[in-house]
mmCIF file of C-alpha atoms in Angstrom:
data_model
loop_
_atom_site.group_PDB
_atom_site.id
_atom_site.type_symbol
_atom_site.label_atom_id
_atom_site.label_comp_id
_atom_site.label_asym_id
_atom_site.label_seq_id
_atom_site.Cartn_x
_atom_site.Cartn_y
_atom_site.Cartn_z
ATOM 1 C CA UNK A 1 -16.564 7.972 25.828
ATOM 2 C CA UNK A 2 -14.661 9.895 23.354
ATOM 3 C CA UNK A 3 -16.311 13.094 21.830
ATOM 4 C CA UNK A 4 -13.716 14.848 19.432
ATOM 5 C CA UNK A 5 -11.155 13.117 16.925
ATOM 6 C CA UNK A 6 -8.886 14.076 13.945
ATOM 7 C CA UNK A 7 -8.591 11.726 10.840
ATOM 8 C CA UNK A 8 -5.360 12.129 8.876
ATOM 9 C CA UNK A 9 -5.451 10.695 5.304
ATOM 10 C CA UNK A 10 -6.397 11.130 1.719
ATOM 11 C CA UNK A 11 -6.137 7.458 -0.090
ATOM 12 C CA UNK A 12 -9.069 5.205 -0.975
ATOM 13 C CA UNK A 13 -8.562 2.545 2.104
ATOM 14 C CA UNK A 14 -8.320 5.683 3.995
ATOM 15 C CA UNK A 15 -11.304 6.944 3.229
ATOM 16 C CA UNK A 16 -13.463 3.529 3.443
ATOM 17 C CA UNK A 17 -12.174 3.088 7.134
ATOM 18 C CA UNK A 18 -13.309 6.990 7.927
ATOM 19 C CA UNK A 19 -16.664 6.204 6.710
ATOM 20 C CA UNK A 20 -16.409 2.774 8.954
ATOM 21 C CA UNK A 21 -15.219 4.797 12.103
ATOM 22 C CA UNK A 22 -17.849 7.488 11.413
ATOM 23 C CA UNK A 23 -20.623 5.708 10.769
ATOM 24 C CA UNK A 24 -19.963 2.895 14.104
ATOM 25 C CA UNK A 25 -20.073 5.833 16.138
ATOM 26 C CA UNK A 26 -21.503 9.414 14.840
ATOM 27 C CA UNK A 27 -21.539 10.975 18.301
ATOM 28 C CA UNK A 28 -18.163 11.591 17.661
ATOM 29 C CA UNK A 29 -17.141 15.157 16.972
ATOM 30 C CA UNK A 30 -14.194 14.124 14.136
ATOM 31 C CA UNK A 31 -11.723 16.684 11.712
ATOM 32 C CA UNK A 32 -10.653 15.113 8.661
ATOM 33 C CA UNK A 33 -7.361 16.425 8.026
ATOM 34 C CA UNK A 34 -6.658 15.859 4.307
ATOM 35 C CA UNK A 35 -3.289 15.906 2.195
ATOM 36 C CA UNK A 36 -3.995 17.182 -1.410
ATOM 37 C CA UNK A 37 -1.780 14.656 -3.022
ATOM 38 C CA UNK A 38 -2.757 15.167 -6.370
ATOM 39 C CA UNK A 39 0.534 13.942 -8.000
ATOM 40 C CA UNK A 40 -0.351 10.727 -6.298
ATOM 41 C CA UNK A 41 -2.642 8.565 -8.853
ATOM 42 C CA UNK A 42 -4.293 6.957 -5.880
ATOM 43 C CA UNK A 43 -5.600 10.235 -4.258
ATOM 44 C CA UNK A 44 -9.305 10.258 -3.112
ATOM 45 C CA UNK A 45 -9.073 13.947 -1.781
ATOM 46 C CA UNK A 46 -12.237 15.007 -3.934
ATOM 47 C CA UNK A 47 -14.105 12.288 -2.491
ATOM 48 C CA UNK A 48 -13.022 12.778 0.931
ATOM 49 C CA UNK A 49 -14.231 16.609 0.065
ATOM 50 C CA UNK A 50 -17.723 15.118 -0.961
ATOM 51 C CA UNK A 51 -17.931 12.925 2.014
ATOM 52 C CA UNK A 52 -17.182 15.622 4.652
ATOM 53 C CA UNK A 53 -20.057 17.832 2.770
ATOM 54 C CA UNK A 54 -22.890 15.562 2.599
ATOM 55 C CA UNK A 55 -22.100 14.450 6.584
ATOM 56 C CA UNK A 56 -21.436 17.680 7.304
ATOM 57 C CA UNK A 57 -17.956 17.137 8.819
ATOM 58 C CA UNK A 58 -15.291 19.262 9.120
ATOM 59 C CA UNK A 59 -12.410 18.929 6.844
ATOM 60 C CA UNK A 60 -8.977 20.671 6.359
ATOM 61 C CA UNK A 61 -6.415 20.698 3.919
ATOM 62 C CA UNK A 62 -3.146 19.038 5.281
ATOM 63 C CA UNK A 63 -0.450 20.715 3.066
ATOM 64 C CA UNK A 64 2.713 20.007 5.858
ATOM 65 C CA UNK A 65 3.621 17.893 8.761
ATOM 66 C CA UNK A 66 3.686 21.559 10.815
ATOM 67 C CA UNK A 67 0.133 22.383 9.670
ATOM 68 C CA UNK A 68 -0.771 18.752 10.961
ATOM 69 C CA UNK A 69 1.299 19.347 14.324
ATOM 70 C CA UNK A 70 -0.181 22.699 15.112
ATOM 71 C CA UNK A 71 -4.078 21.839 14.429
ATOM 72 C CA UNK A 72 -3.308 19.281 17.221
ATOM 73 C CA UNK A 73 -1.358 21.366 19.332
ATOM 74 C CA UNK A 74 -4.437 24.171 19.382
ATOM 75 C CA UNK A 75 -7.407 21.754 19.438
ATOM 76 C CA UNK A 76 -6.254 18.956 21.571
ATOM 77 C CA UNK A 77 -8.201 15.526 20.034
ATOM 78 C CA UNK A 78 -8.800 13.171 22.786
ATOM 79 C CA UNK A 79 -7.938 10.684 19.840
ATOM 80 C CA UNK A 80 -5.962 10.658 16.310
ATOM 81 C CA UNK A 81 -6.211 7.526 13.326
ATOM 82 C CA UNK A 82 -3.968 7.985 10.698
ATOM 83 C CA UNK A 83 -4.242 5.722 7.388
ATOM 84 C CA UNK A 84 -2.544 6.403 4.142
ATOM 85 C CA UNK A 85 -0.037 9.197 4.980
ATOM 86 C CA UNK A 86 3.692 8.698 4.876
ATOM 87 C CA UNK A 87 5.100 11.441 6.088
ATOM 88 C CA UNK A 88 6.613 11.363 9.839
ATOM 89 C CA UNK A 89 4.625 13.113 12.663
ATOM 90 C CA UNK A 90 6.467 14.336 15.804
ATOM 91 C CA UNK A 91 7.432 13.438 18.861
ATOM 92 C CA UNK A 92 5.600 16.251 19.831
ATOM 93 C CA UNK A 93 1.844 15.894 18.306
ATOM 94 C CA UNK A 94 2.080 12.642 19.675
ATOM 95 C CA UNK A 95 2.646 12.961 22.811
ATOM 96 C CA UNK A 96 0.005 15.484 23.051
ATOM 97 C CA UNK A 97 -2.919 13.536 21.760
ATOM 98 C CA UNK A 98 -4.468 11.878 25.185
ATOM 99 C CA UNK A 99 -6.001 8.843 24.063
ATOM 100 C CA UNK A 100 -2.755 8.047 21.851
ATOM 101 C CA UNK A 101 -2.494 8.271 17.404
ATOM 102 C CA UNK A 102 -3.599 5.267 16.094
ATOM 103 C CA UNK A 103 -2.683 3.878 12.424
ATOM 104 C CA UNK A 104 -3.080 0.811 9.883
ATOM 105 C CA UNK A 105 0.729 -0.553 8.789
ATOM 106 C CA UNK A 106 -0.226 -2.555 6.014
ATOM 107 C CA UNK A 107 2.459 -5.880 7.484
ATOM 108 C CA UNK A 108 1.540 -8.417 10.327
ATOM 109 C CA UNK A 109 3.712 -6.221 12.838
ATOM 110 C CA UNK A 110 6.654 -6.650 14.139
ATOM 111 C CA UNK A 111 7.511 -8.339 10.504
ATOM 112 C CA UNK A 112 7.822 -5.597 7.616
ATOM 113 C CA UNK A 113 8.399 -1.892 9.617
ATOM 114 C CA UNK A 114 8.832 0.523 7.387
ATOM 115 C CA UNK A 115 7.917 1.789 4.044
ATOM 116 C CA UNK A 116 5.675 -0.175 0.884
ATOM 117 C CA UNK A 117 5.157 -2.975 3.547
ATOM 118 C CA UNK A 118 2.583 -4.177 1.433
ATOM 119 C CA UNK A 119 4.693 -4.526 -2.006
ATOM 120 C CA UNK A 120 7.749 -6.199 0.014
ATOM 121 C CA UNK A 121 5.415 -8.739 1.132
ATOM 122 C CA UNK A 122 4.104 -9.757 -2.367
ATOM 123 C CA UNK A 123 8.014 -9.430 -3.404
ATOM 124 C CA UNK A 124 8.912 -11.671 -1.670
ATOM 125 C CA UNK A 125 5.829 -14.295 -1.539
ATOM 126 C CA UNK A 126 4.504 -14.419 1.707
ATOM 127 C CA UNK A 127 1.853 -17.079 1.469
ATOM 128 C CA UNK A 128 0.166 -15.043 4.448
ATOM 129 C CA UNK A 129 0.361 -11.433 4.667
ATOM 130 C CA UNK A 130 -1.609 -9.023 7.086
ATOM 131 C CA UNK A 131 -1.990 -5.287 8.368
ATOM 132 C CA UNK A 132 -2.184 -4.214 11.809
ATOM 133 C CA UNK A 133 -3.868 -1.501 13.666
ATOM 134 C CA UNK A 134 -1.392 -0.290 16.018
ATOM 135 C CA UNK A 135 -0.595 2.421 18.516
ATOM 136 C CA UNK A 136 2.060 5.269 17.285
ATOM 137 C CA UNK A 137 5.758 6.052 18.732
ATOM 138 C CA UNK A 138 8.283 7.650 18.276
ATOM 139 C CA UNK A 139 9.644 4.390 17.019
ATOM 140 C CA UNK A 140 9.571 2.726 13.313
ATOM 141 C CA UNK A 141 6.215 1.042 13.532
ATOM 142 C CA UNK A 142 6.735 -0.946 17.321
ATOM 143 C CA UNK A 143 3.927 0.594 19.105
ATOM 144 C CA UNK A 144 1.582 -1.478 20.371
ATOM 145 C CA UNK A 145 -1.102 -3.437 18.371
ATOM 146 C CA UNK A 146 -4.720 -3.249 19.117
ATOM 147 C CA UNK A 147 -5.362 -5.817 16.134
ATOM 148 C CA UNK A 148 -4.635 -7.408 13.089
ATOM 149 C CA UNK A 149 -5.896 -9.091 10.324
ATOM 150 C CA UNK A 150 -4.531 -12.017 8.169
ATOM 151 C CA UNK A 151 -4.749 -12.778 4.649
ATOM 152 C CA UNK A 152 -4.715 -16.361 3.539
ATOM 153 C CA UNK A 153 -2.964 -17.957 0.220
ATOM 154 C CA UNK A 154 -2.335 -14.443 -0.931
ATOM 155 C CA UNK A 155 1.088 -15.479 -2.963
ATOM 156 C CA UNK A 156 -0.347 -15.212 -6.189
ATOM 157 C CA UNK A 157 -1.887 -11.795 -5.627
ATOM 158 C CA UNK A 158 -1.445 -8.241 -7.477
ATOM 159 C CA UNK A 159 -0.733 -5.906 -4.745
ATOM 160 C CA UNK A 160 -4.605 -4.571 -6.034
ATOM 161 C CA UNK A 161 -6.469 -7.543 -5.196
ATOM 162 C CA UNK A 162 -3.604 -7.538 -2.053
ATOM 163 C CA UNK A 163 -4.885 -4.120 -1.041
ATOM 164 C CA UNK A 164 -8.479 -4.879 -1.169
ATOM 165 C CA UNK A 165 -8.668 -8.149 0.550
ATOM 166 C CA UNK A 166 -7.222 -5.987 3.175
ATOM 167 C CA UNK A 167 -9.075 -3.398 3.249
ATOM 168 C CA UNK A 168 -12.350 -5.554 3.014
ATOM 169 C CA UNK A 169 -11.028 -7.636 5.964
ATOM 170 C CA UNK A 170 -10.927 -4.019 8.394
ATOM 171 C CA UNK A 171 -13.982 -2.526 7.021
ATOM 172 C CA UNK A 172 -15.614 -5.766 8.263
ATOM 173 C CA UNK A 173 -13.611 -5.719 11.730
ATOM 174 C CA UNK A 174 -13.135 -2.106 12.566
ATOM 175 C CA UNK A 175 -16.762 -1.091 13.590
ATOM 176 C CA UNK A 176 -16.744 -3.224 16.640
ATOM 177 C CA UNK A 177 -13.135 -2.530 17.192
ATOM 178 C CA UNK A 178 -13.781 0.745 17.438
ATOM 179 C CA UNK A 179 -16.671 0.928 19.009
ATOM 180 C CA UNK A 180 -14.759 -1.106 22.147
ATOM 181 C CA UNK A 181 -12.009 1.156 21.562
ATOM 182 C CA UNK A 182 -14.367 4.146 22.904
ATOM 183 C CA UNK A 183 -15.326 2.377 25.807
ATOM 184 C CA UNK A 184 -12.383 1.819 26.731
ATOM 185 C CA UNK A 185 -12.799 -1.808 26.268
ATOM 186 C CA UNK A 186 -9.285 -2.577 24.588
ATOM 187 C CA UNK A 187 -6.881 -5.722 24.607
ATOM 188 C CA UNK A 188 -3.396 -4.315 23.632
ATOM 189 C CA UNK A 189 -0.374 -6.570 22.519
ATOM 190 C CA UNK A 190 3.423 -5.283 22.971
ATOM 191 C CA UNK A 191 4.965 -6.251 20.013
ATOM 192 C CA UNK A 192 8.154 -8.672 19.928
ATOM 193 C CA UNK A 193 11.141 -6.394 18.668
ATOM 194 C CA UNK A 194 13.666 -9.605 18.419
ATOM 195 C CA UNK A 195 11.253 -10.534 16.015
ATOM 196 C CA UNK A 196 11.595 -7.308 14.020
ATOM 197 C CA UNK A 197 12.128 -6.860 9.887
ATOM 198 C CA UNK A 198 12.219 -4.106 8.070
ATOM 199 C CA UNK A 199 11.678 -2.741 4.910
ATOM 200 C CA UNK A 200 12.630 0.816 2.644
ATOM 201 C CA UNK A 201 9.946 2.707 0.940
ATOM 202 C CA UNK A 202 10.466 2.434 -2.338
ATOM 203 C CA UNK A 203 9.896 4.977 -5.126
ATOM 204 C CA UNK A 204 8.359 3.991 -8.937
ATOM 205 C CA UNK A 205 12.524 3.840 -10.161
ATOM 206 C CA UNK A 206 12.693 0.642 -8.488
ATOM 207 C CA UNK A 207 10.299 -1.254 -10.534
ATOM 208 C CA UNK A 208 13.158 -1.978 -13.220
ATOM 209 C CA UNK A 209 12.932 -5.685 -13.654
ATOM 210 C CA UNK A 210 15.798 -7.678 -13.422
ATOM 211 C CA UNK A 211 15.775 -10.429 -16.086
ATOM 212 C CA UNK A 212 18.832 -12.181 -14.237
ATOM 213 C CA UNK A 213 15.914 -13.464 -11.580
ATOM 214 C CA UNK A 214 14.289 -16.764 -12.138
ATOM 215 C CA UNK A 215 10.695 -16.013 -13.861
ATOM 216 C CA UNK A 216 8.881 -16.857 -10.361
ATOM 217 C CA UNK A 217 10.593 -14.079 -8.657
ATOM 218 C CA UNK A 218 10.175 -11.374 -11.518
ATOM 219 C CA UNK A 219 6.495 -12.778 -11.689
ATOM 220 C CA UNK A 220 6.062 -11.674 -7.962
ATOM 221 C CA UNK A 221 8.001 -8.429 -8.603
ATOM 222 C CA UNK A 222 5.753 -7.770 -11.439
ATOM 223 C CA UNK A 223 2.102 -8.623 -9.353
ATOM 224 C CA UNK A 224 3.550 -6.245 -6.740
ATOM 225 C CA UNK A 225 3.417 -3.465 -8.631
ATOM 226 C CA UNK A 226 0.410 -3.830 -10.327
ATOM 227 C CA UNK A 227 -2.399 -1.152 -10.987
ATOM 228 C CA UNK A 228 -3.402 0.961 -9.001
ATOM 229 C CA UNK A 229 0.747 1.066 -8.400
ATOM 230 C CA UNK A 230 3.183 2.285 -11.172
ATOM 231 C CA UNK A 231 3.747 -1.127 -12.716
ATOM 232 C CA UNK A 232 7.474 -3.127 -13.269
ATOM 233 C CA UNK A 233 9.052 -2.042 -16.093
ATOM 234 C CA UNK A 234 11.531 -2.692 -18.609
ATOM 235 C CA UNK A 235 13.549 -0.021 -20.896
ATOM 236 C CA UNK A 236 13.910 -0.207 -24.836
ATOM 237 C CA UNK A 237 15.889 1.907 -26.523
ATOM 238 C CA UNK A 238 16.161 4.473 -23.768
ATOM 239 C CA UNK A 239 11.982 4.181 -23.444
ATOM 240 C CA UNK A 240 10.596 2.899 -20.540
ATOM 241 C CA UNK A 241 7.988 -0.062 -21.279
ATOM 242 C CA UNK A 242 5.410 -1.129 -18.356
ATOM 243 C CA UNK A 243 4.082 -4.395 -17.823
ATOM 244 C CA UNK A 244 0.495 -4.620 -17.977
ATOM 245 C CA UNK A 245 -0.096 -8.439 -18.344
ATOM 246 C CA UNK A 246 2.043 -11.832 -18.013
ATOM 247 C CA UNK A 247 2.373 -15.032 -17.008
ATOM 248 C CA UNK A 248 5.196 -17.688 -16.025
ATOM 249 C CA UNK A 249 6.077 -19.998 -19.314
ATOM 250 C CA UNK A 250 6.367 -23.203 -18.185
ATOM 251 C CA UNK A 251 8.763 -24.405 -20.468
ATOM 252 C CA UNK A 252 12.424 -24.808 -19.624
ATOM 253 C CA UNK A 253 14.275 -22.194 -21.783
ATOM 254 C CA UNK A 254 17.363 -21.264 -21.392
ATOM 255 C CA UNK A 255 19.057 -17.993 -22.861
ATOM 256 C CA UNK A 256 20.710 -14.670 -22.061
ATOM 257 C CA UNK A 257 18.659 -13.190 -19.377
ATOM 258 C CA UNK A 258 16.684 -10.613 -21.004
ATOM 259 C CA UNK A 259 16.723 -12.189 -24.587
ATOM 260 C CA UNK A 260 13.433 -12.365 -26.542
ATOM 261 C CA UNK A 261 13.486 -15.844 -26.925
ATOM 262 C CA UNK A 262 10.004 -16.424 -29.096
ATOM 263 C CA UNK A 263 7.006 -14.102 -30.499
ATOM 264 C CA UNK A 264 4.129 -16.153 -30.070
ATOM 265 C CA UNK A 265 1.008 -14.552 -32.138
ATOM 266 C CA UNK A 266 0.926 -11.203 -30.244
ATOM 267 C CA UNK A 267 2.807 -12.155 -27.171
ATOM 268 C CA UNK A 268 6.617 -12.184 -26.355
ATOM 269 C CA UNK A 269 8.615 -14.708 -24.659
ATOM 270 C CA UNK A 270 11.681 -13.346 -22.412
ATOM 271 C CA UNK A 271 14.026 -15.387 -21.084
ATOM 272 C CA UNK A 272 14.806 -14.945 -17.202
ATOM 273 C CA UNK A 273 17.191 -16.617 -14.930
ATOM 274 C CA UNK A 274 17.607 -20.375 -14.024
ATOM 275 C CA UNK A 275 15.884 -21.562 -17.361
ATOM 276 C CA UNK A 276 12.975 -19.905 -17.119
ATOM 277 C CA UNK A 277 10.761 -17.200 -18.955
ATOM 278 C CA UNK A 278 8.049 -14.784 -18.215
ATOM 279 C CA UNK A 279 5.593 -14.435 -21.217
ATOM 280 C CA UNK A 280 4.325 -11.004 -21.969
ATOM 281 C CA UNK A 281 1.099 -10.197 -23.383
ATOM 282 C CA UNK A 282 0.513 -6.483 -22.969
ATOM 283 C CA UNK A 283 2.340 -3.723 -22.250
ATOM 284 C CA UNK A 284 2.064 0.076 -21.686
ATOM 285 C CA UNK A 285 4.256 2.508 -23.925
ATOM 286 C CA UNK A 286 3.870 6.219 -24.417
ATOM 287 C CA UNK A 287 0.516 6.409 -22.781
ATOM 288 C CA UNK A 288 -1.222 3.336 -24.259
ATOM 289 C CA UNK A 289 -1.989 -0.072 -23.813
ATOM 290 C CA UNK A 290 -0.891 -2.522 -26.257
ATOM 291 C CA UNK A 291 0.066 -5.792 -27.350
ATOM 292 C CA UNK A 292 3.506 -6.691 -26.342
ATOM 293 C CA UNK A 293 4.394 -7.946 -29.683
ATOM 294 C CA UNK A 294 4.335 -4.681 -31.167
ATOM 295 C CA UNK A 295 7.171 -3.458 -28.908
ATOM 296 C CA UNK A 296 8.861 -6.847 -28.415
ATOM 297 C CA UNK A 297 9.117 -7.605 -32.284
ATOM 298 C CA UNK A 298 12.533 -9.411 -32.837
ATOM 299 C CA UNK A 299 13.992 -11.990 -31.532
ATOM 300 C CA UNK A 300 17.422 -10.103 -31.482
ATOM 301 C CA UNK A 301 15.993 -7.466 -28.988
ATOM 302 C CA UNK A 302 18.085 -7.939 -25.484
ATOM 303 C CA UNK A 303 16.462 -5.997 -22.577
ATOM 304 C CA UNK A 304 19.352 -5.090 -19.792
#
């Protein structure tokens, strides 16, 4: 049986899957070892503070990858699960955490190592995407994989309703996973490396649409970076202009990629590649939602 345990993250998933660990087995002596993060607009450290209070659970702020190292290095966890936090840990913490660090990888592993796993899915319209629970290396990702869980029909998803189908589908799973897990009761599966893909983390710059795509790829593009993420965007006149609503015209329309093609009542018609168009309904500029129309309001406006 396993009696002490560090938890490393600070995001909302992360925290849901704590309270699932914690709760499947309180015996457990666990540290939560928290990043601040709060320049990241999907932080939950205040309510991983709250948490740790009411259970009475001991909880320390993670400001570096050294800080992280050295708690580990001077307490010695039997076990470590990591969920939310990006940064590399060494060769070194790992290797001296006996039962092994553990993590979610948002991707059905070995497909999508890497960073944003999640987003490159929807990007590129997996009609089945996944996250596994998987054993930590020195390696990108190829440790071995406790579990996984799969997500049906999900190509029409925003990388919100993406992220919570997910993390539903482990809050269900992981209590009896775990649970096995501290009995030692564990079925582990070595991953297929010829069957590898990869995938860069990618940074809110990279949302800039490009119109050239056909309006089924840009509509993907778009859902992928949804709310809670930093949204696709556009630029007008040196402003950058976030997509907060759209959907695929079905029209054939063909014009310079880019080109308002049609205002229709308060939302805008752009033409994208192939002969397609994306239609626009709301957008965000300067801080506030509103109707794309009011940005969007000529026909002579080409976005680049």
């Amino acid at each position: 049986m396993i009696t002490s345990a560090v938890f490393l993250g600070s995001k909302k998933f992360g925290l849901s899957l704590f309270k699932a660990l914690y709760e499947a087995d309180p015996t457990i002596s666990w540290t939560i070892l928290c990043p601040p993060d709060l320049n990241d607009m999907r932080t939950c450290f205040s309510e991983f503070q709250d948490y740790a209070k009411l259970e009475d659970i001991d909880l320390l702020i993670a400001n570096s990858p050294a800080m992280i190292e050295q708690y580990v290095l001077d307490n010695k966890p039997e076990v470590m699960v990591v969920c939310g936090y990006y940064r590399i840990l060494s060769g070194r913490l790992i290797e001296n955490v006996k039962l092994g660090v553990w993590g979610i990888h948002n991707s059905l592993l070995p497909k999508y190592r890497g960073g944003s796993p999640l987003v490159w899915q929807l990007i590129n319209r997996e009609k089945v995407i996944g996250s596994s629970f998987f054993k930590f290396t020195n390696g990108m990702d190829d440790g071995v994989i406790l579990d996984q869980v799969k997500i049906e029909n999900a190509e029409k998803m925003t990388i919100g309703e993406a992220s919570d189908s997910v993390e539903r589908a482990w809050i269900s799973k992981i209590p009896e996973i775990w649970v096995n897990f501290c009995k030692g009761d564990i079925h582990l599966t070595e991953q297929n490396h010829t069957e590898a893909s990869y995938c860069a983390l990618r940074q809110e710059a990279d949302g800039l649409i490009d119109w050239k795509l056909n309006a089924t790829d840009i509509d993907a593009f778009i859902r992928a970076q949804d709310a809670p993420y930093p949204r696709a965007f556009f630029t007008l006149n040196e402003k950058v202009v976030k997509i907060v609503s759209h959907s695929i015209d079905s029209r054939e329309i063909y014009g310079t990629c880019g080109q308002v093609f049609q205002i229709i009542d308060k939302s805008v018609v752009i033409c994208c590649g192939g002969g397609t168009a994306i239609q626009v309904s709301k957008v965000l500029s300067d801080g506030s939602i509103v109707d794309a129309s009011e940005i969007l309001n000529s026909i002579k406006i080409r976005l680049r």
